[in-house]
């Protein structure tokens, strides 16, 4: 059995959760890189985010992968609850779409990785990330993560200030490329499994 899908089948849908904060004032923050990645995936699918019924989230439903049985049914998710309450909306959508926890992918910023570097993994701790902390509290830790490195804050800047600032001008020059690569890694994870995606994208 593929390591990415314990106790699941190819027919089970996936939730791809971009973590971030709602509102235009947060749109280009480092903390919102998860939103940026799922926005790009939505563009690739030709979908537009819409409100998810009673859940405090926006969703796009579609498929990732080549046409036919190899494609994966996916629901892209942007929680609208603010970062530290992300678990509630995600868990509600997990129940609604009947998604196994192992078929959930959280795309999020990661302080302990250099800017633009990716790390994919299944399960693990939250490393102080409030979005992951909320998701783990709601459904356990056995979901996938696409960790997008943003690096550590310079000097004595507080972490909370750093993650809620926009990417610096020098970082923005490469941001589109790194977001594109992160979206590619999600597609690879669903199509080829975790080990193949790690081999291709972990650096």
PDB file of C-alpha atoms in Angstrom:
ATOM      1  CA  UNK A   1       0.000   0.000   0.000  1.00  0.00           C
ATOM      2  CA  UNK A   2       1.262   3.493  -0.848  1.00  0.00           C
ATOM      3  CA  UNK A   3       2.672   5.271   2.204  1.00  0.00           C
ATOM      4  CA  UNK A   4       0.571   8.352   1.456  1.00  0.00           C
ATOM      5  CA  UNK A   5      -2.772   6.612   1.703  1.00  0.00           C
ATOM      6  CA  UNK A   6      -2.998   4.269   4.691  1.00  0.00           C
ATOM      7  CA  UNK A   7      -6.490   2.761   4.974  1.00  0.00           C
ATOM      8  CA  UNK A   8      -7.774   4.830   2.042  1.00  0.00           C
ATOM      9  CA  UNK A   9      -8.731   4.068  -1.543  1.00  0.00           C
ATOM     10  CA  UNK A  10      -8.156   5.851  -4.859  1.00  0.00           C
ATOM     11  CA  UNK A  11     -11.812   6.953  -4.772  1.00  0.00           C
ATOM     12  CA  UNK A  12     -11.417   8.910  -1.534  1.00  0.00           C
ATOM     13  CA  UNK A  13     -11.218  12.686  -2.040  1.00  0.00           C
ATOM     14  CA  UNK A  14      -8.356  14.847  -0.806  1.00  0.00           C
ATOM     15  CA  UNK A  15      -8.508  18.114   1.112  1.00  0.00           C
ATOM     16  CA  UNK A  16      -5.687  20.486   0.173  1.00  0.00           C
ATOM     17  CA  UNK A  17      -5.661  23.120   2.907  1.00  0.00           C
ATOM     18  CA  UNK A  18      -3.807  26.370   2.401  1.00  0.00           C
ATOM     19  CA  UNK A  19      -3.189  27.994   5.769  1.00  0.00           C
ATOM     20  CA  UNK A  20      -3.399  31.772   6.105  1.00  0.00           C
ATOM     21  CA  UNK A  21      -5.442  34.683   7.381  1.00  0.00           C
ATOM     22  CA  UNK A  22      -8.422  36.155   5.497  1.00  0.00           C
ATOM     23  CA  UNK A  23      -8.499  39.756   4.334  1.00  0.00           C
ATOM     24  CA  UNK A  24      -6.499  41.883   1.880  1.00  0.00           C
ATOM     25  CA  UNK A  25      -4.246  43.256   4.625  1.00  0.00           C
ATOM     26  CA  UNK A  26      -2.764  39.762   5.100  1.00  0.00           C
ATOM     27  CA  UNK A  27      -2.667  38.678   1.450  1.00  0.00           C
ATOM     28  CA  UNK A  28       1.098  38.997   0.887  1.00  0.00           C
ATOM     29  CA  UNK A  29       2.220  38.105   4.424  1.00  0.00           C
ATOM     30  CA  UNK A  30       4.708  35.275   4.872  1.00  0.00           C
ATOM     31  CA  UNK A  31       2.062  33.532   6.980  1.00  0.00           C
ATOM     32  CA  UNK A  32      -0.234  33.416   3.942  1.00  0.00           C
ATOM     33  CA  UNK A  33       1.935  31.430   1.580  1.00  0.00           C
ATOM     34  CA  UNK A  34      -0.448  28.482   1.969  1.00  0.00           C
ATOM     35  CA  UNK A  35      -3.244  30.612   0.498  1.00  0.00           C
ATOM     36  CA  UNK A  36      -0.931  31.557  -2.382  1.00  0.00           C
ATOM     37  CA  UNK A  37      -0.264  27.913  -3.244  1.00  0.00           C
ATOM     38  CA  UNK A  38      -3.909  26.809  -3.235  1.00  0.00           C
ATOM     39  CA  UNK A  39      -4.845  29.925  -5.236  1.00  0.00           C
ATOM     40  CA  UNK A  40      -2.410  28.756  -7.913  1.00  0.00           C
ATOM     41  CA  UNK A  41      -3.788  25.207  -7.802  1.00  0.00           C
ATOM     42  CA  UNK A  42      -7.291  26.636  -8.247  1.00  0.00           C
ATOM     43  CA  UNK A  43      -6.086  28.590 -11.286  1.00  0.00           C
ATOM     44  CA  UNK A  44      -4.612  25.424 -12.768  1.00  0.00           C
ATOM     45  CA  UNK A  45      -7.931  23.613 -12.235  1.00  0.00           C
ATOM     46  CA  UNK A  46      -9.910  26.484 -13.720  1.00  0.00           C
ATOM     47  CA  UNK A  47     -11.897  26.885 -10.496  1.00  0.00           C
ATOM     48  CA  UNK A  48     -12.879  29.824  -8.331  1.00  0.00           C
ATOM     49  CA  UNK A  49     -13.149  29.806  -4.562  1.00  0.00           C
ATOM     50  CA  UNK A  50     -16.638  30.016  -3.108  1.00  0.00           C
ATOM     51  CA  UNK A  51     -18.078  29.889   0.378  1.00  0.00           C
ATOM     52  CA  UNK A  52     -18.377  26.345   1.736  1.00  0.00           C
ATOM     53  CA  UNK A  53     -21.966  26.280   3.022  1.00  0.00           C
ATOM     54  CA  UNK A  54     -21.982  26.598   6.794  1.00  0.00           C
ATOM     55  CA  UNK A  55     -18.256  25.921   7.146  1.00  0.00           C
ATOM     56  CA  UNK A  56     -16.125  28.983   7.780  1.00  0.00           C
ATOM     57  CA  UNK A  57     -14.021  28.422   4.689  1.00  0.00           C
ATOM     58  CA  UNK A  58     -13.791  28.901   0.944  1.00  0.00           C
ATOM     59  CA  UNK A  59     -13.455  25.884  -1.339  1.00  0.00           C
ATOM     60  CA  UNK A  60     -12.851  24.822  -4.921  1.00  0.00           C
ATOM     61  CA  UNK A  61     -13.815  21.311  -6.006  1.00  0.00           C
ATOM     62  CA  UNK A  62     -12.108  19.623  -8.931  1.00  0.00           C
ATOM     63  CA  UNK A  63      -9.585  17.016  -9.997  1.00  0.00           C
ATOM     64  CA  UNK A  64      -5.788  16.913 -10.104  1.00  0.00           C
ATOM     65  CA  UNK A  65      -3.933  14.661 -12.510  1.00  0.00           C
ATOM     66  CA  UNK A  66      -4.462  13.309 -16.003  1.00  0.00           C
ATOM     67  CA  UNK A  67      -8.027  12.579 -17.174  1.00  0.00           C
ATOM     68  CA  UNK A  68      -9.258   9.127 -16.247  1.00  0.00           C
ATOM     69  CA  UNK A  69      -8.915   6.813 -13.245  1.00  0.00           C
ATOM     70  CA  UNK A  70      -5.501   8.188 -12.262  1.00  0.00           C
ATOM     71  CA  UNK A  71      -6.862  11.667 -11.462  1.00  0.00           C
ATOM     72  CA  UNK A  72      -7.648  12.557  -7.867  1.00  0.00           C
ATOM     73  CA  UNK A  73     -10.785  14.264  -6.651  1.00  0.00           C
ATOM     74  CA  UNK A  74      -9.703  17.263  -4.575  1.00  0.00           C
ATOM     75  CA  UNK A  75     -11.221  20.034  -2.511  1.00  0.00           C
ATOM     76  CA  UNK A  76      -8.986  23.072  -2.157  1.00  0.00           C
ATOM     77  CA  UNK A  77      -9.618  24.860   1.134  1.00  0.00           C
ATOM     78  CA  UNK A  78      -8.871  28.299   2.532  1.00  0.00           C
ATOM     79  CA  UNK A  79     -10.095  28.538   6.158  1.00  0.00           C
ATOM     80  CA  UNK A  80     -11.676  31.933   6.829  1.00  0.00           C
ATOM     81  CA  UNK A  81     -11.440  31.628  10.604  1.00  0.00           C
ATOM     82  CA  UNK A  82      -7.968  33.140  11.063  1.00  0.00           C
ATOM     83  CA  UNK A  83      -4.914  30.976  11.516  1.00  0.00           C
ATOM     84  CA  UNK A  84      -5.267  29.891  15.134  1.00  0.00           C
ATOM     85  CA  UNK A  85      -8.790  28.514  14.538  1.00  0.00           C
ATOM     86  CA  UNK A  86      -8.134  26.685  11.257  1.00  0.00           C
ATOM     87  CA  UNK A  87      -8.911  23.245  12.661  1.00  0.00           C
ATOM     88  CA  UNK A  88     -12.646  23.835  13.091  1.00  0.00           C
ATOM     89  CA  UNK A  89     -13.440  24.608   9.439  1.00  0.00           C
ATOM     90  CA  UNK A  90     -11.074  21.906   8.162  1.00  0.00           C
ATOM     91  CA  UNK A  91     -12.605  19.264  10.410  1.00  0.00           C
ATOM     92  CA  UNK A  92     -16.120  20.275   9.349  1.00  0.00           C
ATOM     93  CA  UNK A  93     -15.146  19.870   5.693  1.00  0.00           C
ATOM     94  CA  UNK A  94     -13.415  16.572   6.442  1.00  0.00           C
ATOM     95  CA  UNK A  95     -16.701  15.276   7.842  1.00  0.00           C
ATOM     96  CA  UNK A  96     -18.792  16.734   5.007  1.00  0.00           C
ATOM     97  CA  UNK A  97     -16.661  15.299   2.196  1.00  0.00           C
ATOM     98  CA  UNK A  98     -15.833  12.079   4.114  1.00  0.00           C
ATOM     99  CA  UNK A  99     -12.083  12.545   3.744  1.00  0.00           C
ATOM    100  CA  UNK A 100      -9.655  10.253   5.607  1.00  0.00           C
ATOM    101  CA  UNK A 101      -7.210  12.247   7.735  1.00  0.00           C
ATOM    102  CA  UNK A 102      -4.330  10.781   5.694  1.00  0.00           C
ATOM    103  CA  UNK A 103      -5.855  12.470   2.614  1.00  0.00           C
ATOM    104  CA  UNK A 104      -5.522  15.954   4.097  1.00  0.00           C
ATOM    105  CA  UNK A 105      -2.583  18.118   3.038  1.00  0.00           C
ATOM    106  CA  UNK A 106      -1.736  21.294   4.962  1.00  0.00           C
ATOM    107  CA  UNK A 107       0.336  23.799   2.970  1.00  0.00           C
ATOM    108  CA  UNK A 108       1.986  26.229   5.373  1.00  0.00           C
ATOM    109  CA  UNK A 109       4.908  28.527   6.112  1.00  0.00           C
ATOM    110  CA  UNK A 110       7.829  27.063   8.076  1.00  0.00           C
ATOM    111  CA  UNK A 111      10.287  29.178  10.071  1.00  0.00           C
ATOM    112  CA  UNK A 112      12.991  26.537  10.518  1.00  0.00           C
ATOM    113  CA  UNK A 113      13.582  26.052   6.782  1.00  0.00           C
ATOM    114  CA  UNK A 114      15.436  28.444   4.487  1.00  0.00           C
ATOM    115  CA  UNK A 115      13.323  30.666   2.272  1.00  0.00           C
ATOM    116  CA  UNK A 116      11.833  28.817  -0.697  1.00  0.00           C
ATOM    117  CA  UNK A 117      12.927  25.356   0.466  1.00  0.00           C
ATOM    118  CA  UNK A 118      10.235  22.669   0.602  1.00  0.00           C
ATOM    119  CA  UNK A 119       9.814  19.739   2.955  1.00  0.00           C
ATOM    120  CA  UNK A 120       6.980  17.231   2.546  1.00  0.00           C
ATOM    121  CA  UNK A 121       6.069  14.815   5.309  1.00  0.00           C
ATOM    122  CA  UNK A 122       3.249  12.835   6.912  1.00  0.00           C
ATOM    123  CA  UNK A 123       2.390  13.559  10.534  1.00  0.00           C
ATOM    124  CA  UNK A 124       4.632  15.128  13.146  1.00  0.00           C
ATOM    125  CA  UNK A 125       4.509  18.067  15.524  1.00  0.00           C
ATOM    126  CA  UNK A 126       3.328  21.617  14.933  1.00  0.00           C
ATOM    127  CA  UNK A 127       6.653  23.380  15.715  1.00  0.00           C
ATOM    128  CA  UNK A 128       4.721  26.279  17.242  1.00  0.00           C
ATOM    129  CA  UNK A 129       2.639  26.900  14.115  1.00  0.00           C
ATOM    130  CA  UNK A 130      -0.828  27.940  15.290  1.00  0.00           C
ATOM    131  CA  UNK A 131      -2.610  26.675  12.171  1.00  0.00           C
ATOM    132  CA  UNK A 132      -1.116  23.208  12.528  1.00  0.00           C
ATOM    133  CA  UNK A 133      -1.738  23.262  16.262  1.00  0.00           C
ATOM    134  CA  UNK A 134      -5.442  23.917  15.656  1.00  0.00           C
ATOM    135  CA  UNK A 135      -5.711  21.236  12.966  1.00  0.00           C
ATOM    136  CA  UNK A 136      -3.967  18.640  15.116  1.00  0.00           C
ATOM    137  CA  UNK A 137      -6.216  19.432  18.063  1.00  0.00           C
ATOM    138  CA  UNK A 138      -9.284  18.957  15.850  1.00  0.00           C
ATOM    139  CA  UNK A 139      -8.344  15.741  14.029  1.00  0.00           C
ATOM    140  CA  UNK A 140      -4.997  14.359  15.183  1.00  0.00           C
ATOM    141  CA  UNK A 141      -1.589  14.760  13.552  1.00  0.00           C
ATOM    142  CA  UNK A 142      -1.699  12.099  10.828  1.00  0.00           C
ATOM    143  CA  UNK A 143      -2.147  14.433   7.874  1.00  0.00           C
ATOM    144  CA  UNK A 144       0.355  15.457   5.209  1.00  0.00           C
ATOM    145  CA  UNK A 145       2.274  18.716   5.299  1.00  0.00           C
ATOM    146  CA  UNK A 146       3.903  20.729   2.546  1.00  0.00           C
ATOM    147  CA  UNK A 147       6.243  22.981   4.510  1.00  0.00           C
ATOM    148  CA  UNK A 148       7.280  26.141   2.662  1.00  0.00           C
ATOM    149  CA  UNK A 149      10.416  27.651   4.164  1.00  0.00           C
ATOM    150  CA  UNK A 150      10.353  31.327   5.093  1.00  0.00           C
ATOM    151  CA  UNK A 151      13.492  31.379   7.264  1.00  0.00           C
ATOM    152  CA  UNK A 152      13.954  32.936  10.697  1.00  0.00           C
ATOM    153  CA  UNK A 153      13.321  36.602  11.535  1.00  0.00           C
ATOM    154  CA  UNK A 154      16.357  38.885  11.336  1.00  0.00           C
ATOM    155  CA  UNK A 155      18.004  40.319  14.433  1.00  0.00           C
ATOM    156  CA  UNK A 156      15.662  40.640  17.382  1.00  0.00           C
ATOM    157  CA  UNK A 157      12.425  40.793  15.402  1.00  0.00           C
ATOM    158  CA  UNK A 158       9.653  38.810  17.069  1.00  0.00           C
ATOM    159  CA  UNK A 159       8.359  35.759  15.221  1.00  0.00           C
ATOM    160  CA  UNK A 160       4.775  37.070  15.315  1.00  0.00           C
ATOM    161  CA  UNK A 161       5.866  40.298  13.638  1.00  0.00           C
ATOM    162  CA  UNK A 162       7.967  38.485  11.056  1.00  0.00           C
ATOM    163  CA  UNK A 163       5.282  36.085   9.824  1.00  0.00           C
ATOM    164  CA  UNK A 164       2.694  38.872   9.596  1.00  0.00           C
ATOM    165  CA  UNK A 165       4.909  41.032   7.400  1.00  0.00           C
ATOM    166  CA  UNK A 166       4.874  40.891   3.606  1.00  0.00           C
ATOM    167  CA  UNK A 167       7.679  39.101   1.838  1.00  0.00           C
ATOM    168  CA  UNK A 168      10.652  41.427   1.351  1.00  0.00           C
ATOM    169  CA  UNK A 169      11.353  42.907  -2.073  1.00  0.00           C
ATOM    170  CA  UNK A 170      14.279  40.554  -2.665  1.00  0.00           C
ATOM    171  CA  UNK A 171      12.129  37.557  -1.702  1.00  0.00           C
ATOM    172  CA  UNK A 172       9.298  38.614  -4.010  1.00  0.00           C
ATOM    173  CA  UNK A 173      11.603  38.306  -7.023  1.00  0.00           C
ATOM    174  CA  UNK A 174      11.569  34.522  -6.569  1.00  0.00           C
ATOM    175  CA  UNK A 175       8.224  34.085  -4.816  1.00  0.00           C
ATOM    176  CA  UNK A 176       6.224  33.134  -7.919  1.00  0.00           C
ATOM    177  CA  UNK A 177       8.769  30.447  -8.785  1.00  0.00           C
ATOM    178  CA  UNK A 178       8.713  28.980  -5.269  1.00  0.00           C
ATOM    179  CA  UNK A 179       4.908  29.032  -5.074  1.00  0.00           C
ATOM    180  CA  UNK A 180       4.756  27.316  -8.470  1.00  0.00           C
ATOM    181  CA  UNK A 181       7.157  24.649  -7.249  1.00  0.00           C
ATOM    182  CA  UNK A 182       5.106  24.096  -4.091  1.00  0.00           C
ATOM    183  CA  UNK A 183       1.964  23.621  -6.186  1.00  0.00           C
ATOM    184  CA  UNK A 184       3.882  21.118  -8.345  1.00  0.00           C
ATOM    185  CA  UNK A 185       4.845  19.219  -5.191  1.00  0.00           C
ATOM    186  CA  UNK A 186       1.202  18.893  -4.128  1.00  0.00           C
ATOM    187  CA  UNK A 187       0.295  17.495  -7.541  1.00  0.00           C
ATOM    188  CA  UNK A 188       3.197  15.051  -7.355  1.00  0.00           C
ATOM    189  CA  UNK A 189       2.192  13.950  -3.853  1.00  0.00           C
ATOM    190  CA  UNK A 190      -1.319  13.065  -5.013  1.00  0.00           C
ATOM    191  CA  UNK A 191      -0.258  11.446  -8.272  1.00  0.00           C
ATOM    192  CA  UNK A 192       2.870   9.553  -7.238  1.00  0.00           C
ATOM    193  CA  UNK A 193       2.886   9.291  -3.445  1.00  0.00           C
ATOM    194  CA  UNK A 194       4.884  10.790  -0.622  1.00  0.00           C
ATOM    195  CA  UNK A 195       8.227   9.083  -1.201  1.00  0.00           C
ATOM    196  CA  UNK A 196       8.378  10.146  -4.853  1.00  0.00           C
ATOM    197  CA  UNK A 197       7.337  13.694  -3.978  1.00  0.00           C
ATOM    198  CA  UNK A 198       9.930  13.890  -1.210  1.00  0.00           C
ATOM    199  CA  UNK A 199      12.637  12.642  -3.561  1.00  0.00           C
ATOM    200  CA  UNK A 200      11.694  15.230  -6.184  1.00  0.00           C
ATOM    201  CA  UNK A 201      11.000  18.283  -4.014  1.00  0.00           C
ATOM    202  CA  UNK A 202      12.663  17.976  -0.598  1.00  0.00           C
ATOM    203  CA  UNK A 203      15.954  19.837  -0.754  1.00  0.00           C
TER     204      UNK A 203
END
